[in-house]
Amino acid sequence: MQNPDSPKYQQQKLSAIRAAAAVFARKGYHGASTTDIASELGIKQGSLYYYFSSKEEALEQVCLFGIRDYVQRMEEIAASEQSFEAQLMATVTSHLSSYREKNEALKVHNDERLYLPEIKRIKLKQMGSHYRELLEGIFNAAVANGQLRAGLDCHFAAQTVIGACNAWGDLIVRDSSLDVFEVIQKLTEVLLFGFRPQPAHT
Amino acid sequence: MQNPDSPKYQQQKLSAIRAAAAVFARKGYHGASTTDIASELGIKQGSLYYYFSSKEEALEQVCLFGIRDYVQRMEEIAASEQSFEAQLMATVTSHLSSYREKNEALKVHNDERLYLPEIKRIKLKQMGSHYRELLEGIFNAAVANGQLRAGLDCHFAAQTVIGACNAWGDLIVRDSSLDVFEVIQKLTEVLLFGFRPQPAHT
Amino acid sequence: MQNPDSPKYQQQKLSAIRAAAAVFARKGYHGASTTDIASELGIKQGSLYYYFSSKEEALEQVCLFGIRDYVQRMEEIAASEQSFEAQLMATVTSHLSSYREKNEALKVHNDERLYLPEIKRIKLKQMGSHYRELLEGIFNAAVANGQLRAGLDCHFAAQTVIGACNAWGDLIVRDSSLDVFEVIQKLTEVLLFGFRPQPAHT
Amino acid sequence: MQNPDSPKYQQQKLSAIRAAAAVFARKGYHGASTTDIASELGIKQGSLYYYFSSKEEALEQVCLFGIRDYVQRMEEIAASEQSFEAQLMATVTSHLSSYREKNEALKVHNDERLYLPEIKRIKLKQMGSHYRELLEGIFNAAVANGQLRAGLDCHFAAQTVIGACNAWGDLIVRDSSLDVFEVIQKLTEVLLFGFRPQPAHT
DNA sequence: AATGAATGAGAGTTCATTCAT
DNA sequence: TATGAATGAACTCTCATTCAT
C-alpha cells in the first residue's frame, strides 16, 4: 500500500498470496477468514491489510497468480512446432505441474473465481478464454494437417482436456502421494487413444 | 425438528432440499445464507428450521439426495450384461443426466461435501467409493474378456471417467443451452477412442 | 381459556402448573423453554397455550401456587395458642415440607418471581409480606411474654428464619436423600439455642 | 481471544467481569443478554468477545472471581488461633462483605453456577467443597476442645452458616441501605446462641 | 511494518406466540 | 382439545474492516 516497490515488500506480498491460496484452497473463499490467512503467514489479522486492501482483493490476486504463467506456458506450447502428441503432453504437463508446484492457486482460480464480482473477473475470463482458444487452435491445426481425425469437435475436445486436467489436478492436490509424472503419461495416452485400442495401436 | 412423516411434510422437505441444492450450487455452502434458501422456498428464514435442524444438516441432506440413486443406477449398469461400450455410455448418461435432472444436488455433493464434519461424511464416502469400485469392476471385466487392452490401469480409468463427467456436468449446470445428449455422445466416444484415430476406427 | 371450570380442565391445568414448576426449578425461568414444559406434560408445544396465555402467566401461576397455602398455614400457626418453640417448629416444618411436597413451586417463587413485571408481583409481595409479618408477630408475642429475650430484633429474626429455611429447602430439593424430618429438628434447635450452649441447656 | 497480558488488557478484562457480574446478578444468566453486559461496560456488543470467548465463559470468569479470595480468606480464618466465636464472626464478616464489596459476583456464583456445563464446574465445586470443609473443621475443633456442645452435627452446622449468610447476602445486595455491620453482629449472635437465651447468656 | 482494540453488519439459531384445522 | 406449520424478534457469535499507535 505505501512503499510498494521495495523488493522486500514484493517478496512479502508474494508470501501473502501463497498463504491466501493455501487457505482458500483448504476452506474455500467464504469459509476462510482473514484470521486464517494471517496466521498462515505468521502475522496478526489486522496486519493483513498492509498487503491486501480487502479479502476480495486477496482472492483476485490469488486467481491472477494462479492463471498467469499457466497461460503464458500455453502460448509457448501453441507457438512451438512440435507434433500434436507432444503439444498435448506439454499441455497436460503444464497444467498438472501447476497444481503441484504453485500449491493451490490454480485450484482456487478454478473453484472460487466465481465469487469475484463481474468486473474483477473480466481479466480472468479473458485469460481463460485465451487459454482455451490456444488449445482449440492446436486441435484445429492437427485436424487440418491430418494428425487428428476430420470432423473432431475441437471446442469440445479442448474443454474435455481442461476438465480432465482440473479433475486430476484436484486429486493431486488432495493426495500428495500421487506420482504426477505417471498421471501425466496415462492421461495423455487416454486422451489420444481412449481406453479401447489394443496394444498394437499404441 | 418434528417428524410427522405425513406425506405433506415429506413433500415440503423435498422442496426444501431442492431449494438448498440450488442455492448451494450457485453460491457455495459458506457463501449461501439460510435466508437465501428460505426465500428460494418462499418461506421466512426462521421457518427453514422446521425442515432442517441446521444449515449443516441441509448440506448433508442435499449431498445424500445428490448421490443416492446415482449410485443405485450404477449398480444396475454394473449388473447388466451389456457390452463395455454400452455400459460406459450408460454410465456417462446416468452421470450427466443426474446433473441436469436433479438440478444441482450432485454438483453440491462434489464441490461442497468437504465442508461436512468427518462423521457426516462417512456415509457419503462409502457411497462414493462404492460407485468408483463398481465402475472399476466394469473396466476390469472388460480387460479380462479382451474388450479393452491388457495392462489398462482400471483405477486410473475409473477416476478419469468420473472426473471428466464431473467437469462436463459443471458446464451443463452452468450453461443450460448445452445439448446434453450431444455431450454424452462425444464424451463417450473420446473416452473409448481418444482424439487420435482416423474415422475408420469409429 | 374456553370452558374453564370443568373439573377435568382444572385438573389438567394443575398438572400444567406442576410441570412448569418442575421445569422452571430445573432450568430457571429464562433458561426454560415452552417446549420443555410441554414435553414434561406430554403434549406438544403449541398446545400449552390452551392452559397458559403466555410463558409469563405460567410463571405467575406457579408462584401463586407455590406460596398460597404456605401462607395460609402460617396464618393457622400464628393463630394457634402454642408455645413459641412449637410455633417455630411448625413454621420450619411447613416451610421445608412445602419444598418437598409441592415439588418445586416454592423454590420457583423464591428464585424466579423477580422476573415477573411489577404489576404481577403485587399480590405475591403482599402474600410474602403477610407471611413475614405473621412470623414477626409470633416473635413479638414471645418477647412480650418473656419466652424470648428482651431486645431481640424481631424483624431480623423473622428474616433469618425465612432465609435459613429457603437455604435448606434448596438443599432438600437438590438432594432427595436428605431426611427432611432430621433437618427440621436440627434447624429448629439451632435457631432456638445456637451452636454454643452445652447440652445442659437443651 | 488474544491474551496480550498487558496491564491495560487485564484491567479492562476485570471491568468486563464486574460488568457481567452486575448484569447476571440483576437478570440471571439466561435473562441477561450480551448486549446488556456490553452496554454496562460502555462498549458495543460484538466487542465483548474481545474479552470473553463466549457468554458462558463470562459466567465462568464471574463465578471464579466471586469465589476465589473468598475461599482464601476462609483459609486464613481456619489457620488462625482465635476462639471459635472470633472465627465464626470472621467467617460471617468475610462472607457478607464479599457480597457488598465484590458487587454481585458471589451471588452470581451461588445462583447461576449450575448453568455451567459439568466440566467447567469442577474447579468451582472443589473450591466450594474446600470452603465448607474448612468451616466444618472449625466446628469440629471447637467441639473437640469443649467450646461447642458435644454431639453437634458439624456438617449441618456449616451448611446452616453458609445458607444463612447467602440468604442475608442476597438481602444486602438487593437493599443497599442495610447496615452490613449490624447484620454481621446479629447473625453471629443468633448462630451462637439462638433466639432463646435470656440476656444473661450473652 | 505491524498490532491491539474496537466496530457494525450479518450470520445461524432459538423461541414465544399465533392460527387454521 | 390438540397439533402442524409458520412467523418475527431476539439472541449469541463471527468477521471484514478501520485506525491510533
PDB file of N, CA and C in Angstrom, chain C residues 57-136:
ATOM      1  N   GLU C  57     -47.401 -15.913  32.217  1.00  0.00           N
ATOM      2  CA  GLU C  57     -48.533 -16.302  33.057  1.00  0.00           C
ATOM      3  C   GLU C  57     -48.258 -17.632  33.737  1.00  0.00           C
ATOM      4  N   ALA C  58     -47.547 -18.495  33.043  1.00  0.00           N
ATOM      5  CA  ALA C  58     -47.199 -19.774  33.668  1.00  0.00           C
ATOM      6  C   ALA C  58     -46.374 -19.538  34.927  1.00  0.00           C
ATOM      7  N   LEU C  59     -45.410 -18.618  34.808  1.00  0.00           N
ATOM      8  CA  LEU C  59     -44.587 -18.316  35.985  1.00  0.00           C
ATOM      9  C   LEU C  59     -45.444 -17.768  37.111  1.00  0.00           C
ATOM     10  N   GLU C  60     -46.342 -16.891  36.736  1.00  0.00           N
ATOM     11  CA  GLU C  60     -47.215 -16.301  37.753  1.00  0.00           C
ATOM     12  C   GLU C  60     -48.010 -17.385  38.481  1.00  0.00           C
ATOM     13  N   GLN C  61     -48.594 -18.266  37.718  1.00  0.00           N
ATOM     14  CA  GLN C  61     -49.403 -19.331  38.311  1.00  0.00           C
ATOM     15  C   GLN C  61     -48.558 -20.218  39.224  1.00  0.00           C
ATOM     16  N   VAL C  62     -47.372 -20.522  38.766  1.00  0.00           N
ATOM     17  CA  VAL C  62     -46.504 -21.357  39.585  1.00  0.00           C
ATOM     18  C   VAL C  62     -46.180 -20.659  40.898  1.00  0.00           C
ATOM     19  N   CYS C  63     -45.872 -19.369  40.812  1.00  0.00           N
ATOM     20  CA  CYS C  63     -45.518 -18.640  42.032  1.00  0.00           C
ATOM     21  C   CYS C  63     -46.693 -18.586  43.000  1.00  0.00           C
ATOM     22  N   LEU C  64     -47.844 -18.302  42.459  1.00  0.00           N
ATOM     23  CA  LEU C  64     -49.035 -18.246  43.317  1.00  0.00           C
ATOM     24  C   LEU C  64     -49.291 -19.604  43.958  1.00  0.00           C
ATOM     25  N   PHE C  65     -49.202 -20.625  43.124  1.00  0.00           N
ATOM     26  CA  PHE C  65     -49.391 -21.975  43.630  1.00  0.00           C
ATOM     27  C   PHE C  65     -48.360 -22.296  44.703  1.00  0.00           C
ATOM     28  N   GLY C  66     -47.143 -21.774  44.499  1.00  0.00           N
ATOM     29  CA  GLY C  66     -46.064 -22.091  45.431  1.00  0.00           C
ATOM     30  C   GLY C  66     -46.245 -21.435  46.784  1.00  0.00           C
ATOM     31  N   ILE C  67     -46.849 -20.273  46.809  1.00  0.00           N
ATOM     32  CA  ILE C  67     -46.889 -19.539  48.071  1.00  0.00           C
ATOM     33  C   ILE C  67     -48.249 -19.599  48.764  1.00  0.00           C
ATOM     34  N   ARG C  68     -49.268 -19.960  48.027  1.00  0.00           N
ATOM     35  CA  ARG C  68     -50.618 -19.808  48.531  1.00  0.00           C
ATOM     36  C   ARG C  68     -50.862 -20.475  49.886  1.00  0.00           C
ATOM     37  N   ASP C  69     -50.935 -21.772  49.918  1.00  0.00           N
ATOM     38  CA  ASP C  69     -51.314 -22.391  51.190  1.00  0.00           C
ATOM     39  C   ASP C  69     -50.158 -22.407  52.189  1.00  0.00           C
ATOM     40  N   TYR C  70     -48.997 -22.100  51.650  1.00  0.00           N
ATOM     41  CA  TYR C  70     -47.846 -21.889  52.529  1.00  0.00           C
ATOM     42  C   TYR C  70     -48.136 -20.705  53.464  1.00  0.00           C
ATOM     43  N   VAL C  71     -48.720 -19.657  52.919  1.00  0.00           N
ATOM     44  CA  VAL C  71     -49.120 -18.511  53.746  1.00  0.00           C
ATOM     45  C   VAL C  71     -50.264 -18.904  54.662  1.00  0.00           C
ATOM     46  N   GLN C  72     -51.177 -19.651  54.095  1.00  0.00           N
ATOM     47  CA  GLN C  72     -52.351 -19.994  54.908  1.00  0.00           C
ATOM     48  C   GLN C  72     -51.968 -20.812  56.137  1.00  0.00           C
ATOM     49  N   ARG C  73     -51.017 -21.697  55.910  1.00  0.00           N
ATOM     50  CA  ARG C  73     -50.587 -22.486  57.062  1.00  0.00           C
ATOM     51  C   ARG C  73     -49.950 -21.599  58.117  1.00  0.00           C
ATOM     52  N   MET C  74     -49.248 -20.576  57.678  1.00  0.00           N
ATOM     53  CA  MET C  74     -48.653 -19.664  58.652  1.00  0.00           C
ATOM     54  C   MET C  74     -49.743 -18.934  59.438  1.00  0.00           C
ATOM     55  N   GLU C  75     -50.842 -18.635  58.751  1.00  0.00           N
ATOM     56  CA  GLU C  75     -51.953 -18.000  59.476  1.00  0.00           C
ATOM     57  C   GLU C  75     -52.423 -18.912  60.603  1.00  0.00           C
ATOM     58  N   GLU C  76     -52.544 -20.169  60.284  1.00  0.00           N
ATOM     59  CA  GLU C  76     -53.004 -21.107  61.304  1.00  0.00           C
ATOM     60  C   GLU C  76     -52.004 -21.197  62.448  1.00  0.00           C
ATOM     61  N   ILE C  77     -50.752 -21.231  62.094  1.00  0.00           N
ATOM     62  CA  ILE C  77     -49.732 -21.315  63.142  1.00  0.00           C
ATOM     63  C   ILE C  77     -49.793 -20.091  64.033  1.00  0.00           C
ATOM     64  N   ALA C  78     -49.908 -18.917  63.398  1.00  0.00           N
ATOM     65  CA  ALA C  78     -49.914 -17.682  64.182  1.00  0.00           C
ATOM     66  C   ALA C  78     -51.134 -17.607  65.081  1.00  0.00           C
ATOM     67  N   ALA C  79     -52.236 -18.168  64.590  1.00  0.00           N
ATOM     68  CA  ALA C  79     -53.472 -18.092  65.374  1.00  0.00           C
ATOM     69  C   ALA C  79     -53.504 -19.112  66.509  1.00  0.00           C
ATOM     70  N   SER C  80     -52.661 -20.073  66.415  1.00  0.00           N
ATOM     71  CA  SER C  80     -52.699 -21.143  67.436  1.00  0.00           C
ATOM     72  C   SER C  80     -52.128 -20.645  68.763  1.00  0.00           C
ATOM     73  N   GLU C  81     -52.434 -21.374  69.792  1.00  0.00           N
ATOM     74  CA  GLU C  81     -52.046 -20.913  71.133  1.00  0.00           C
ATOM     75  C   GLU C  81     -50.865 -21.704  71.675  1.00  0.00           C
ATOM     76  N   GLN C  82     -50.019 -22.151  70.792  1.00  0.00           N
ATOM     77  CA  GLN C  82     -48.921 -22.985  71.265  1.00  0.00           C
ATOM     78  C   GLN C  82     -47.787 -22.147  71.835  1.00  0.00           C
ATOM     79  N   SER C  83     -46.827 -22.829  72.390  1.00  0.00           N
ATOM     80  CA  SER C  83     -45.606 -22.170  72.866  1.00  0.00           C
ATOM     81  C   SER C  83     -44.821 -21.663  71.666  1.00  0.00           C
ATOM     82  N   PHE C  84     -43.886 -20.761  71.914  1.00  0.00           N
ATOM     83  CA  PHE C  84     -43.059 -20.255  70.833  1.00  0.00           C
ATOM     84  C   PHE C  84     -42.287 -21.383  70.159  1.00  0.00           C
ATOM     85  N   GLU C  85     -41.708 -22.247  70.974  1.00  0.00           N
ATOM     86  CA  GLU C  85     -40.959 -23.354  70.403  1.00  0.00           C
ATOM     87  C   GLU C  85     -41.817 -24.136  69.400  1.00  0.00           C
ATOM     88  N   ALA C  86     -43.001 -24.454  69.822  1.00  0.00           N
ATOM     89  CA  ALA C  86     -43.883 -25.233  68.955  1.00  0.00           C
ATOM     90  C   ALA C  86     -44.210 -24.467  67.682  1.00  0.00           C
ATOM     91  N   GLN C  87     -44.443 -23.183  67.827  1.00  0.00           N
ATOM     92  CA  GLN C  87     -44.757 -22.377  66.648  1.00  0.00           C
ATOM     93  C   GLN C  87     -43.573 -22.313  65.689  1.00  0.00           C
ATOM     94  N   LEU C  88     -42.392 -22.165  66.247  1.00  0.00           N
ATOM     95  CA  LEU C  88     -41.218 -22.105  65.392  1.00  0.00           C
ATOM     96  C   LEU C  88     -41.036 -23.420  64.640  1.00  0.00           C
ATOM     97  N   MET C  89     -41.172 -24.487  65.376  1.00  0.00           N
ATOM     98  CA  MET C  89     -41.003 -25.772  64.698  1.00  0.00           C
ATOM     99  C   MET C  89     -42.082 -25.980  63.632  1.00  0.00           C
ATOM    100  N   ALA C  90     -43.294 -25.569  63.941  1.00  0.00           N
ATOM    101  CA  ALA C  90     -44.361 -25.686  62.955  1.00  0.00           C
ATOM    102  C   ALA C  90     -44.030 -24.882  61.705  1.00  0.00           C
ATOM    103  N   THR C  91     -43.465 -23.716  61.917  1.00  0.00           N
ATOM    104  CA  THR C  91     -43.084 -22.868  60.781  1.00  0.00           C
ATOM    105  C   THR C  91     -42.037 -23.559  59.912  1.00  0.00           C
ATOM    106  N   VAL C  92     -40.997 -24.026  60.564  1.00  0.00           N
ATOM    107  CA  VAL C  92     -39.925 -24.695  59.822  1.00  0.00           C
ATOM    108  C   VAL C  92     -40.479 -25.922  59.097  1.00  0.00           C
ATOM    109  N   THR C  93     -41.312 -26.666  59.806  1.00  0.00           N
ATOM    110  CA  THR C  93     -41.890 -27.864  59.203  1.00  0.00           C
ATOM    111  C   THR C  93     -42.706 -27.513  57.965  1.00  0.00           C
ATOM    112  N   SER C  94     -43.572 -26.509  58.121  1.00  0.00           N
ATOM    113  CA  SER C  94     -44.409 -26.105  56.989  1.00  0.00           C
ATOM    114  C   SER C  94     -43.546 -25.703  55.805  1.00  0.00           C
ATOM    115  N   HIS C  95     -42.526 -24.906  56.097  1.00  0.00           N
ATOM    116  CA  HIS C  95     -41.675 -24.381  55.038  1.00  0.00           C
ATOM    117  C   HIS C  95     -40.942 -25.506  54.305  1.00  0.00           C
ATOM    118  N   LEU C  96     -40.300 -26.361  55.058  1.00  0.00           N
ATOM    119  CA  LEU C  96     -39.486 -27.388  54.418  1.00  0.00           C
ATOM    120  C   LEU C  96     -40.319 -28.471  53.760  1.00  0.00           C
ATOM    121  N   SER C  97     -41.447 -28.800  54.370  1.00  0.00           N
ATOM    122  CA  SER C  97     -42.225 -29.841  53.711  1.00  0.00           C
ATOM    123  C   SER C  97     -42.924 -29.292  52.474  1.00  0.00           C
ATOM    124  N   SER C  98     -43.139 -27.987  52.430  1.00  0.00           N
ATOM    125  CA  SER C  98     -43.613 -27.388  51.186  1.00  0.00           C
ATOM    126  C   SER C  98     -42.635 -27.676  50.066  1.00  0.00           C
ATOM    127  N   TYR C  99     -41.386 -27.468  50.377  1.00  0.00           N
ATOM    128  CA  TYR C  99     -40.371 -27.725  49.363  1.00  0.00           C
ATOM    129  C   TYR C  99     -40.429 -29.156  48.864  1.00  0.00           C
ATOM    130  N   ARG C 100     -40.580 -30.058  49.757  1.00  0.00           N
ATOM    131  CA  ARG C 100     -40.567 -31.447  49.314  1.00  0.00           C
ATOM    132  C   ARG C 100     -41.864 -31.851  48.610  1.00  0.00           C
ATOM    133  N   GLU C 101     -42.970 -31.496  49.223  1.00  0.00           N
ATOM    134  CA  GLU C 101     -44.258 -31.974  48.693  1.00  0.00           C
ATOM    135  C   GLU C 101     -44.674 -31.313  47.392  1.00  0.00           C
ATOM    136  N   LYS C 102     -44.587 -30.008  47.411  1.00  0.00           N
ATOM    137  CA  LYS C 102     -45.103 -29.287  46.259  1.00  0.00           C
ATOM    138  C   LYS C 102     -44.084 -29.266  45.146  1.00  0.00           C
ATOM    139  N   ASN C 103     -43.235 -30.258  45.184  1.00  0.00           N
ATOM    140  CA  ASN C 103     -42.188 -30.240  44.200  1.00  0.00           C
ATOM    141  C   ASN C 103     -41.442 -28.918  44.288  1.00  0.00           C
ATOM    142  N   GLU C 104     -41.459 -28.176  43.240  1.00  0.00           N
ATOM    143  CA  GLU C 104     -40.520 -27.066  43.248  1.00  0.00           C
ATOM    144  C   GLU C 104     -41.184 -25.711  43.145  1.00  0.00           C
ATOM    145  N   ALA C 105     -42.484 -25.654  43.355  1.00  0.00           N
ATOM    146  CA  ALA C 105     -43.160 -24.376  43.138  1.00  0.00           C
ATOM    147  C   ALA C 105     -42.669 -23.291  44.089  1.00  0.00           C
ATOM    148  N   LEU C 106     -42.404 -23.636  45.324  1.00  0.00           N
ATOM    149  CA  LEU C 106     -41.963 -22.620  46.274  1.00  0.00           C
ATOM    150  C   LEU C 106     -40.562 -22.132  45.922  1.00  0.00           C
ATOM    151  N   LYS C 107     -39.730 -23.058  45.517  1.00  0.00           N
ATOM    152  CA  LYS C 107     -38.387 -22.678  45.067  1.00  0.00           C
ATOM    153  C   LYS C 107     -38.470 -21.711  43.884  1.00  0.00           C
ATOM    154  N   VAL C 108     -39.364 -22.013  42.967  1.00  0.00           N
ATOM    155  CA  VAL C 108     -39.530 -21.118  41.825  1.00  0.00           C
ATOM    156  C   VAL C 108     -39.977 -19.743  42.304  1.00  0.00           C
ATOM    157  N   HIS C 109     -40.931 -19.724  43.221  1.00  0.00           N
ATOM    158  CA  HIS C 109     -41.370 -18.451  43.758  1.00  0.00           C
ATOM    159  C   HIS C 109     -40.190 -17.673  44.333  1.00  0.00           C
ATOM    160  N   ASN C 110     -39.368 -18.336  45.075  1.00  0.00           N
ATOM    161  CA  ASN C 110     -38.270 -17.620  45.719  1.00  0.00           C
ATOM    162  C   ASN C 110     -37.214 -17.154  44.726  1.00  0.00           C
ATOM    163  N   ASP C 111     -36.914 -17.986  43.752  1.00  0.00           N
ATOM    164  CA  ASP C 111     -35.788 -17.672  42.870  1.00  0.00           C
ATOM    165  C   ASP C 111     -36.167 -16.893  41.624  1.00  0.00           C
ATOM    166  N   GLU C 112     -37.392 -17.044  41.163  1.00  0.00           N
ATOM    167  CA  GLU C 112     -37.714 -16.517  39.836  1.00  0.00           C
ATOM    168  C   GLU C 112     -38.781 -15.431  39.824  1.00  0.00           C
ATOM    169  N   ARG C 113     -39.407 -15.179  40.948  1.00  0.00           N
ATOM    170  CA  ARG C 113     -40.539 -14.250  40.912  1.00  0.00           C
ATOM    171  C   ARG C 113     -40.124 -12.856  40.466  1.00  0.00           C
ATOM    172  N   LEU C 114     -38.842 -12.538  40.634  1.00  0.00           N
ATOM    173  CA  LEU C 114     -38.404 -11.189  40.257  1.00  0.00           C
ATOM    174  C   LEU C 114     -38.498 -10.948  38.761  1.00  0.00           C
ATOM    175  N   TYR C 115     -38.632 -12.016  37.993  1.00  0.00           N
ATOM    176  CA  TYR C 115     -38.725 -11.829  36.545  1.00  0.00           C
ATOM    177  C   TYR C 115     -40.152 -11.493  36.109  1.00  0.00           C
ATOM    178  N   LEU C 116     -41.072 -11.509  37.051  1.00  0.00           N
ATOM    179  CA  LEU C 116     -42.428 -11.049  36.724  1.00  0.00           C
ATOM    180  C   LEU C 116     -42.445  -9.528  36.709  1.00  0.00           C
ATOM    181  N   PRO C 117     -43.277  -8.946  35.872  1.00  0.00           N
ATOM    182  CA  PRO C 117     -43.388  -7.487  35.889  1.00  0.00           C
ATOM    183  C   PRO C 117     -43.994  -7.031  37.213  1.00  0.00           C
ATOM    184  N   GLU C 118     -43.570  -5.868  37.612  1.00  0.00           N
ATOM    185  CA  GLU C 118     -44.012  -5.267  38.877  1.00  0.00           C
ATOM    186  C   GLU C 118     -45.476  -5.591  39.190  1.00  0.00           C
ATOM    187  N   ILE C 119     -46.315  -5.380  38.210  1.00  0.00           N
ATOM    188  CA  ILE C 119     -47.759  -5.456  38.480  1.00  0.00           C
ATOM    189  C   ILE C 119     -48.211  -6.871  38.845  1.00  0.00           C
ATOM    190  N   LYS C 120     -47.541  -7.837  38.271  1.00  0.00           N
ATOM    191  CA  LYS C 120     -47.921  -9.205  38.601  1.00  0.00           C
ATOM    192  C   LYS C 120     -47.277  -9.673  39.900  1.00  0.00           C
ATOM    193  N   ARG C 121     -46.411  -8.809  40.439  1.00  0.00           N
ATOM    194  CA  ARG C 121     -45.740  -9.212  41.663  1.00  0.00           C
ATOM    195  C   ARG C 121     -46.436  -8.653  42.892  1.00  0.00           C
ATOM    196  N   ILE C 122     -47.366  -7.746  42.675  1.00  0.00           N
ATOM    197  CA  ILE C 122     -48.007  -7.094  43.817  1.00  0.00           C
ATOM    198  C   ILE C 122     -48.636  -8.111  44.757  1.00  0.00           C
ATOM    199  N   LYS C 123     -49.427  -8.947  44.183  1.00  0.00           N
ATOM    200  CA  LYS C 123     -50.118  -9.956  45.001  1.00  0.00           C
ATOM    201  C   LYS C 123     -49.109 -10.830  45.742  1.00  0.00           C
ATOM    202  N   LEU C 124     -48.083 -11.256  45.019  1.00  0.00           N
ATOM    203  CA  LEU C 124     -47.065 -12.094  45.642  1.00  0.00           C
ATOM    204  C   LEU C 124     -46.377 -11.358  46.778  1.00  0.00           C
ATOM    205  N   LYS C 125     -46.087 -10.084  46.524  1.00  0.00           N
ATOM    206  CA  LYS C 125     -45.425  -9.278  47.534  1.00  0.00           C
ATOM    207  C   LYS C 125     -46.285  -9.204  48.783  1.00  0.00           C
ATOM    208  N   GLN C 126     -47.571  -8.960  48.575  1.00  0.00           N
ATOM    209  CA  GLN C 126     -48.490  -8.892  49.721  1.00  0.00           C
ATOM    210  C   GLN C 126     -48.461 -10.185  50.514  1.00  0.00           C
ATOM    211  N   MET C 127     -48.533 -11.284  49.792  1.00  0.00           N
ATOM    212  CA  MET C 127     -48.555 -12.560  50.497  1.00  0.00           C
ATOM    213  C   MET C 127     -47.244 -12.792  51.232  1.00  0.00           C
ATOM    214  N   GLY C 128     -46.140 -12.440  50.586  1.00  0.00           N
ATOM    215  CA  GLY C 128     -44.838 -12.612  51.224  1.00  0.00           C
ATOM    216  C   GLY C 128     -44.699 -11.741  52.458  1.00  0.00           C
ATOM    217  N   SER C 129     -45.129 -10.473  52.303  1.00  0.00           N
ATOM    218  CA  SER C 129     -45.048  -9.571  53.445  1.00  0.00           C
ATOM    219  C   SER C 129     -45.945 -10.068  54.574  1.00  0.00           C
ATOM    220  N   HIS C 130     -47.102 -10.505  54.195  1.00  0.00           N
ATOM    221  CA  HIS C 130     -48.040 -11.014  55.183  1.00  0.00           C
ATOM    222  C   HIS C 130     -47.393 -12.162  55.950  1.00  0.00           C
ATOM    223  N   TYR C 131     -46.773 -13.029  55.208  1.00  0.00           N
ATOM    224  CA  TYR C 131     -46.092 -14.163  55.826  1.00  0.00           C
ATOM    225  C   TYR C 131     -45.070 -13.676  56.841  1.00  0.00           C
ATOM    226  N   ARG C 132     -44.241 -12.752  56.400  1.00  0.00           N
ATOM    227  CA  ARG C 132     -43.162 -12.289  57.275  1.00  0.00           C
ATOM    228  C   ARG C 132     -43.727 -11.582  58.489  1.00  0.00           C
ATOM    229  N   GLU C 133     -44.797 -10.840  58.259  1.00  0.00           N
ATOM    230  CA  GLU C 133     -45.390 -10.117  59.397  1.00  0.00           C
ATOM    231  C   GLU C 133     -45.996 -11.073  60.406  1.00  0.00           C
ATOM    232  N   LEU C 134     -46.614 -12.108  59.907  1.00  0.00           N
ATOM    233  CA  LEU C 134     -47.169 -13.100  60.837  1.00  0.00           C
ATOM    234  C   LEU C 134     -46.050 -13.700  61.685  1.00  0.00           C
ATOM    235  N   LEU C 135     -44.947 -14.005  60.992  1.00  0.00           N
ATOM    236  CA  LEU C 135     -43.828 -14.600  61.717  1.00  0.00           C
ATOM    237  C   LEU C 135     -43.250 -13.599  62.714  1.00  0.00           C
ATOM    238  N   GLU C 136     -43.136 -12.357  62.262  1.00  0.00           N
ATOM    239  CA  GLU C 136     -42.660 -11.313  63.181  1.00  0.00           C
ATOM    240  C   GLU C 136     -43.566 -11.195  64.390  1.00  0.00           C
TER     241      GLU C 136
END
